């Protein structure tokens, strides 16, 4: 695309793992573009929709009342084709044939790699960081993180209540295969006795068991462990701890619960600001 060419038509898509606040970002993109006299099309199911030419016109009415809704009304999906050069070239070709002058992609690290491949093929691309994992380089915040940690924190608070009442050890596994920010923030906010993440991984189970036994001798009646998804094996860990210490131990995997729900105020505001910019 030549420099200085006016942008008349924008495409917007949500890609990869869904995150609360994606709808707010799409809404802001649409409202801002319309304000500047641009046409906007939504591309359904991420890069898959770009490859399959699955588009829907977006207007102010299309995005009305979406700011408070979780998930993404454009849907999202993983797109294995975007890993291949053939898939990337087809996506770029379809983008040009549809007359899309600029593409806005809301997603995580895999989505940003897709953005780079399209930019190398001549597509004007803007990436908006949207992932609960907070693992995008060169940005301090990603849409969805605040909602995810508040959802996880509420669940951990409730587990702590019952763990204390039953004098037991509780392992709570949170999302974060390669990034332990959810585990770290929730561990700090909930006063967990132990936090296990891939970045800080010097975990020795014997030391953990020794710490549990020491704290029990000192009068601690419960023990909370926040375990990042990348460490895994929470249920096996629970069995081994119970066998070694005699302390009743359970594992709770929060899973996709962390991706759902209405976005927090922070996620709505940040998503709106990013989308408008």
Short mmCIF file of C-alpha atoms in Angstrom, two decimals:
data_model
loop_
_atom_site.label_atom_id
_atom_site.label_comp_id
_atom_site.label_asym_id
_atom_site.label_seq_id
_atom_site.Cartn_x
_atom_site.Cartn_y
_atom_site.Cartn_z
CA UNK A 1 0.00 0.00 0.00
CA UNK A 2 1.33 3.38 -0.88
CA UNK A 3 2.18 5.92 1.74
CA UNK A 4 -0.44 8.56 2.28
CA UNK A 5 -3.31 6.53 0.82
CA UNK A 6 -6.49 7.49 2.70
CA UNK A 7 -8.03 4.77 4.83
CA UNK A 8 -11.64 4.29 3.77
CA UNK A 9 -12.35 0.77 4.97
CA UNK A 10 -11.20 -0.98 8.15
CA UNK A 11 -11.42 -4.64 9.09
CA UNK A 12 -11.43 -5.75 12.73
CA UNK A 13 -11.06 -9.23 14.17
CA UNK A 14 -10.51 -10.97 17.50
CA UNK A 15 -8.08 -13.85 17.49
CA UNK A 16 -6.75 -16.63 19.72
CA UNK A 17 -7.94 -17.03 23.29
CA UNK A 18 -10.90 -14.85 24.19
CA UNK A 19 -10.46 -12.18 26.84
CA UNK A 20 -12.96 -9.97 28.69
CA UNK A 21 -12.89 -6.50 27.14
CA UNK A 22 -12.51 -7.59 23.52
CA UNK A 23 -16.04 -6.39 22.76
CA UNK A 24 -15.25 -3.00 24.29
CA UNK A 25 -12.20 -2.70 22.03
CA UNK A 26 -14.19 -3.63 18.90
CA UNK A 27 -16.86 -1.12 19.90
CA UNK A 28 -14.29 1.66 20.23
CA UNK A 29 -12.71 0.81 16.86
CA UNK A 30 -16.10 0.91 15.13
CA UNK A 31 -17.34 4.12 16.76
CA UNK A 32 -14.07 5.96 16.12
CA UNK A 33 -13.83 4.81 12.50
CA UNK A 34 -17.44 5.84 11.80
CA UNK A 35 -16.72 9.22 13.34
CA UNK A 36 -13.99 9.66 10.73
CA UNK A 37 -16.27 8.57 7.89
CA UNK A 38 -14.79 5.10 7.43
CA UNK A 39 -16.54 1.83 6.63
CA UNK A 40 -15.95 -1.02 9.09
CA UNK A 41 -16.29 -4.77 8.58
CA UNK A 42 -16.03 -7.38 11.31
CA UNK A 43 -14.14 -10.53 10.43
CA UNK A 44 -15.60 -13.55 12.19
CA UNK A 45 -13.56 -16.21 13.98
CA UNK A 46 -10.23 -14.44 13.78
CA UNK A 47 -7.80 -15.12 10.95
CA UNK A 48 -9.99 -18.06 9.88
CA UNK A 49 -12.63 -15.55 8.79
CA UNK A 50 -10.03 -13.64 6.81
CA UNK A 51 -9.02 -16.80 4.96
CA UNK A 52 -12.64 -17.90 4.43
CA UNK A 53 -14.00 -14.41 3.56
CA UNK A 54 -16.42 -14.46 6.49
CA UNK A 55 -17.27 -10.76 7.00
CA UNK A 56 -20.10 -8.77 8.55
CA UNK A 57 -20.70 -5.00 8.23
CA UNK A 58 -20.38 -3.16 11.55
CA UNK A 59 -22.29 -0.02 12.47
CA UNK A 60 -22.92 1.95 15.63
CA UNK A 61 -26.02 -0.15 16.16
CA UNK A 62 -24.00 -3.36 15.77
CA UNK A 63 -21.83 -2.51 18.76
CA UNK A 64 -24.47 -0.89 20.97
CA UNK A 65 -24.51 -2.28 24.52
CA UNK A 66 -21.48 -4.51 23.93
CA UNK A 67 -19.06 -2.70 26.26
CA UNK A 68 -20.19 -4.70 29.32
CA UNK A 69 -20.36 -8.10 27.64
CA UNK A 70 -17.69 -10.76 28.11
CA UNK A 71 -16.30 -12.89 25.31
CA UNK A 72 -16.33 -11.57 21.74
CA UNK A 73 -19.40 -11.23 19.53
CA UNK A 74 -17.15 -11.63 16.47
CA UNK A 75 -16.13 -15.04 17.82
CA UNK A 76 -12.55 -16.21 17.90
CA UNK A 77 -10.58 -19.28 16.92
CA UNK A 78 -7.11 -20.67 16.50
CA UNK A 79 -6.05 -20.66 12.85
CA UNK A 80 -3.39 -23.26 11.95
CA UNK A 81 -3.40 -22.00 8.34
CA UNK A 82 -1.82 -18.72 9.46
CA UNK A 83 1.32 -20.60 10.44
CA UNK A 84 1.87 -21.55 6.78
CA UNK A 85 3.05 -19.17 4.07
CA UNK A 86 0.17 -20.27 1.84
CA UNK A 87 -2.37 -19.33 4.50
CA UNK A 88 -0.71 -15.98 5.14
CA UNK A 89 -0.68 -15.14 1.43
CA UNK A 90 -4.35 -16.12 1.05
CA UNK A 91 -5.32 -13.95 4.02
CA UNK A 92 -3.41 -10.99 2.58
CA UNK A 93 -4.93 -11.56 -0.87
CA UNK A 94 -8.48 -11.66 0.51
CA UNK A 95 -7.83 -8.55 2.58
CA UNK A 96 -6.76 -6.62 -0.53
CA UNK A 97 -9.60 -7.97 -2.68
CA UNK A 98 -12.15 -6.87 -0.07
CA UNK A 99 -10.74 -3.35 -0.25
CA UNK A 100 -9.65 -3.34 3.39
CA UNK A 101 -7.16 -0.50 3.78
CA UNK A 102 -6.22 -1.32 7.39
CA UNK A 103 -6.73 -4.32 9.64
CA UNK A 104 -7.15 -4.16 13.43
CA UNK A 105 -6.28 -7.41 15.23
CA UNK A 106 -7.16 -7.92 18.90
CA UNK A 107 -5.37 -10.90 20.42
CA UNK A 108 -2.35 -12.42 22.09
CA UNK A 109 1.18 -13.38 21.12
CA UNK A 110 0.14 -15.80 18.35
CA UNK A 111 -2.16 -13.15 16.88
CA UNK A 112 0.69 -10.65 16.87
CA UNK A 113 2.84 -13.11 14.91
CA UNK A 114 -0.02 -13.25 12.40
CA UNK A 115 -0.01 -9.43 12.28
CA UNK A 116 3.71 -9.45 11.46
CA UNK A 117 3.29 -11.93 8.63
CA UNK A 118 0.51 -9.82 7.07
CA UNK A 119 2.51 -6.61 7.47
CA UNK A 120 5.39 -8.27 5.60
CA UNK A 121 2.92 -8.95 2.77
CA UNK A 122 1.92 -5.29 2.49
CA UNK A 123 -1.14 -5.13 4.74
CA UNK A 124 -1.53 -2.16 7.10
CA UNK A 125 -2.04 -3.84 10.47
CA UNK A 126 -2.65 -2.52 13.97
CA UNK A 127 -2.37 -4.96 16.88
CA UNK A 128 -4.27 -4.44 20.13
CA UNK A 129 -3.02 -6.66 22.99
CA UNK A 130 -5.90 -8.79 24.21
CA UNK A 131 -5.03 -11.78 26.42
CA UNK A 132 -5.59 -12.66 30.05
CA UNK A 133 -1.97 -13.87 30.30
CA UNK A 134 -0.33 -10.38 30.19
CA UNK A 135 2.46 -11.88 28.07
CA UNK A 136 2.84 -9.42 25.16
CA UNK A 137 6.28 -7.84 24.93
CA UNK A 138 6.69 -4.03 24.96
CA UNK A 139 3.33 -3.32 26.60
CA UNK A 140 2.51 -2.95 30.28
CA UNK A 141 -1.08 -4.12 29.97
CA UNK A 142 -3.22 -6.53 27.98
CA UNK A 143 -7.01 -6.46 27.75
CA UNK A 144 -8.61 -9.10 29.96
CA UNK A 145 -5.89 -9.46 32.59
CA UNK A 146 -7.63 -7.43 35.28
CA UNK A 147 -10.91 -9.30 34.90
CA UNK A 148 -9.11 -12.66 34.95
CA UNK A 149 -7.18 -11.96 38.15
CA UNK A 150 -10.27 -10.62 39.90
CA UNK A 151 -12.25 -13.71 38.87
CA UNK A 152 -9.45 -15.98 40.07
CA UNK A 153 -8.98 -13.98 43.27
CA UNK A 154 -12.65 -14.28 44.18
CA UNK A 155 -12.52 -18.05 43.67
CA UNK A 156 -9.32 -18.39 45.72
CA UNK A 157 -10.82 -16.33 48.56
CA UNK A 158 -13.73 -18.77 48.74
CA UNK A 159 -11.43 -21.79 48.61
CA UNK A 160 -9.36 -20.28 51.44
CA UNK A 161 -12.53 -19.96 53.56
CA UNK A 162 -13.37 -23.64 53.25
CA UNK A 163 -9.71 -24.68 53.45
CA UNK A 164 -9.37 -22.89 56.78
CA UNK A 165 -12.60 -24.39 58.12
CA UNK A 166 -11.51 -27.91 57.17
CA UNK A 167 -7.83 -27.43 58.16
CA UNK A 168 -6.60 -28.57 54.79
CA UNK A 169 -4.09 -27.78 52.05
CA UNK A 170 -5.55 -26.41 48.81
CA UNK A 171 -3.81 -26.23 45.44
CA UNK A 172 -5.44 -23.81 42.98
CA UNK A 173 -4.29 -24.04 39.37
CA UNK A 174 -4.67 -20.85 37.32
CA UNK A 175 -4.06 -20.12 33.65
CA UNK A 176 -0.62 -19.20 32.34
CA UNK A 177 1.15 -21.90 30.36
CA UNK A 178 4.23 -19.82 29.64
CA UNK A 179 3.57 -16.75 31.81
CA UNK A 180 2.91 -16.78 35.54
CA UNK A 181 1.45 -13.31 36.01
CA UNK A 182 -2.02 -14.53 37.04
CA UNK A 183 -0.49 -16.89 39.60
CA UNK A 184 1.88 -14.21 40.92
CA UNK A 185 -0.73 -11.45 41.26
CA UNK A 186 -3.32 -13.76 42.82
CA UNK A 187 -0.74 -15.21 45.19
CA UNK A 188 0.22 -11.75 46.40
CA UNK A 189 -3.38 -10.54 46.66
CA UNK A 190 -4.57 -13.61 48.53
CA UNK A 191 -1.61 -14.12 50.84
CA UNK A 192 -0.89 -17.60 49.48
CA UNK A 193 1.71 -19.68 51.30
CA UNK A 194 3.32 -20.74 47.99
CA UNK A 195 3.23 -19.60 44.35
CA UNK A 196 4.60 -21.85 41.59
CA UNK A 197 5.30 -20.37 38.13
CA UNK A 198 7.37 -21.39 35.13
CA UNK A 199 9.53 -18.23 35.37
CA UNK A 200 10.43 -18.87 39.01
CA UNK A 201 10.67 -22.60 38.62
CA UNK A 202 13.13 -23.96 41.17
CA UNK A 203 10.38 -26.02 42.71
CA UNK A 204 11.40 -28.98 44.86
CA UNK A 205 8.46 -30.89 46.25
CA UNK A 206 10.36 -31.98 49.35
CA UNK A 207 11.01 -28.34 50.30
CA UNK A 208 7.32 -27.57 49.83
CA UNK A 209 6.35 -30.52 52.01
CA UNK A 210 8.89 -29.49 54.66
CA UNK A 211 7.42 -25.96 54.68
CA UNK A 212 3.88 -27.31 55.08
CA UNK A 213 4.94 -29.44 58.04
CA UNK A 214 6.88 -26.57 59.63
CA UNK A 215 3.92 -24.19 59.37
CA UNK A 216 1.58 -26.81 60.84
CA UNK A 217 3.91 -27.22 63.82
CA UNK A 218 3.81 -23.44 64.26
CA UNK A 219 0.01 -23.45 64.39
CA UNK A 220 -0.99 -22.82 60.74
CA UNK A 221 -4.22 -24.69 60.10
CA UNK A 222 -4.35 -24.35 56.31
CA UNK A 223 -1.97 -23.97 53.38
CA UNK A 224 -2.74 -22.33 50.01
CA UNK A 225 -0.66 -23.09 46.90
CA UNK A 226 -1.23 -21.14 43.66
CA UNK A 227 0.02 -23.25 40.77
CA UNK A 228 0.46 -21.84 37.24
CA UNK A 229 -0.87 -23.96 34.40
CA UNK A 230 2.64 -24.36 32.98
CA UNK A 231 3.74 -26.28 36.08
CA UNK A 232 0.62 -28.44 35.97
CA UNK A 233 0.07 -31.82 37.68
CA UNK A 234 -1.96 -30.18 40.45
CA UNK A 235 -3.96 -33.33 41.20
CA UNK A 236 -0.84 -35.50 41.36
CA UNK A 237 0.83 -32.91 43.58
CA UNK A 238 -2.19 -32.96 45.92
CA UNK A 239 -2.00 -36.75 46.28
CA UNK A 240 1.73 -36.68 47.02
CA UNK A 241 1.42 -33.87 49.59
CA UNK A 242 -1.41 -35.63 51.40
CA UNK A 243 0.54 -38.90 51.45
CA UNK A 244 3.71 -37.21 52.77
CA UNK A 245 2.12 -34.91 55.37
CA UNK A 246 -1.14 -36.59 56.31
CA UNK A 247 -2.84 -33.24 55.72
CA UNK A 248 -6.06 -33.40 53.71
CA UNK A 249 -5.15 -31.86 50.33
CA UNK A 250 -7.28 -31.00 47.30
CA UNK A 251 -6.65 -29.51 43.86
CA UNK A 252 -8.96 -27.05 42.08
CA UNK A 253 -8.34 -26.18 38.43
CA UNK A 254 -10.04 -22.86 37.64
CA UNK A 255 -9.65 -23.30 33.87
CA UNK A 256 -11.85 -21.35 31.45
CA UNK A 257 -13.69 -19.64 34.30
CA UNK A 258 -10.90 -17.04 34.14
CA UNK A 259 -11.74 -16.08 30.55
CA UNK A 260 -15.41 -15.41 31.13
CA UNK A 261 -17.54 -12.77 32.76
CA UNK A 262 -18.30 -9.11 32.31
CA UNK A 263 -15.07 -7.06 32.06
CA UNK A 264 -13.99 -4.95 35.01
CA UNK A 265 -13.99 -1.16 34.88
CA UNK A 266 -10.25 -1.18 34.16
CA UNK A 267 -10.59 -3.59 31.23
CA UNK A 268 -13.49 -1.59 29.75
CA UNK A 269 -11.58 1.69 29.98
CA UNK A 270 -8.26 0.34 28.69
CA UNK A 271 -9.96 -1.57 25.87
CA UNK A 272 -11.93 1.52 24.85
CA UNK A 273 -8.81 3.69 24.90
CA UNK A 274 -6.79 1.21 22.85
CA UNK A 275 -9.59 0.71 20.33
CA UNK A 276 -10.15 4.43 19.88
CA UNK A 277 -6.46 5.15 19.41
#
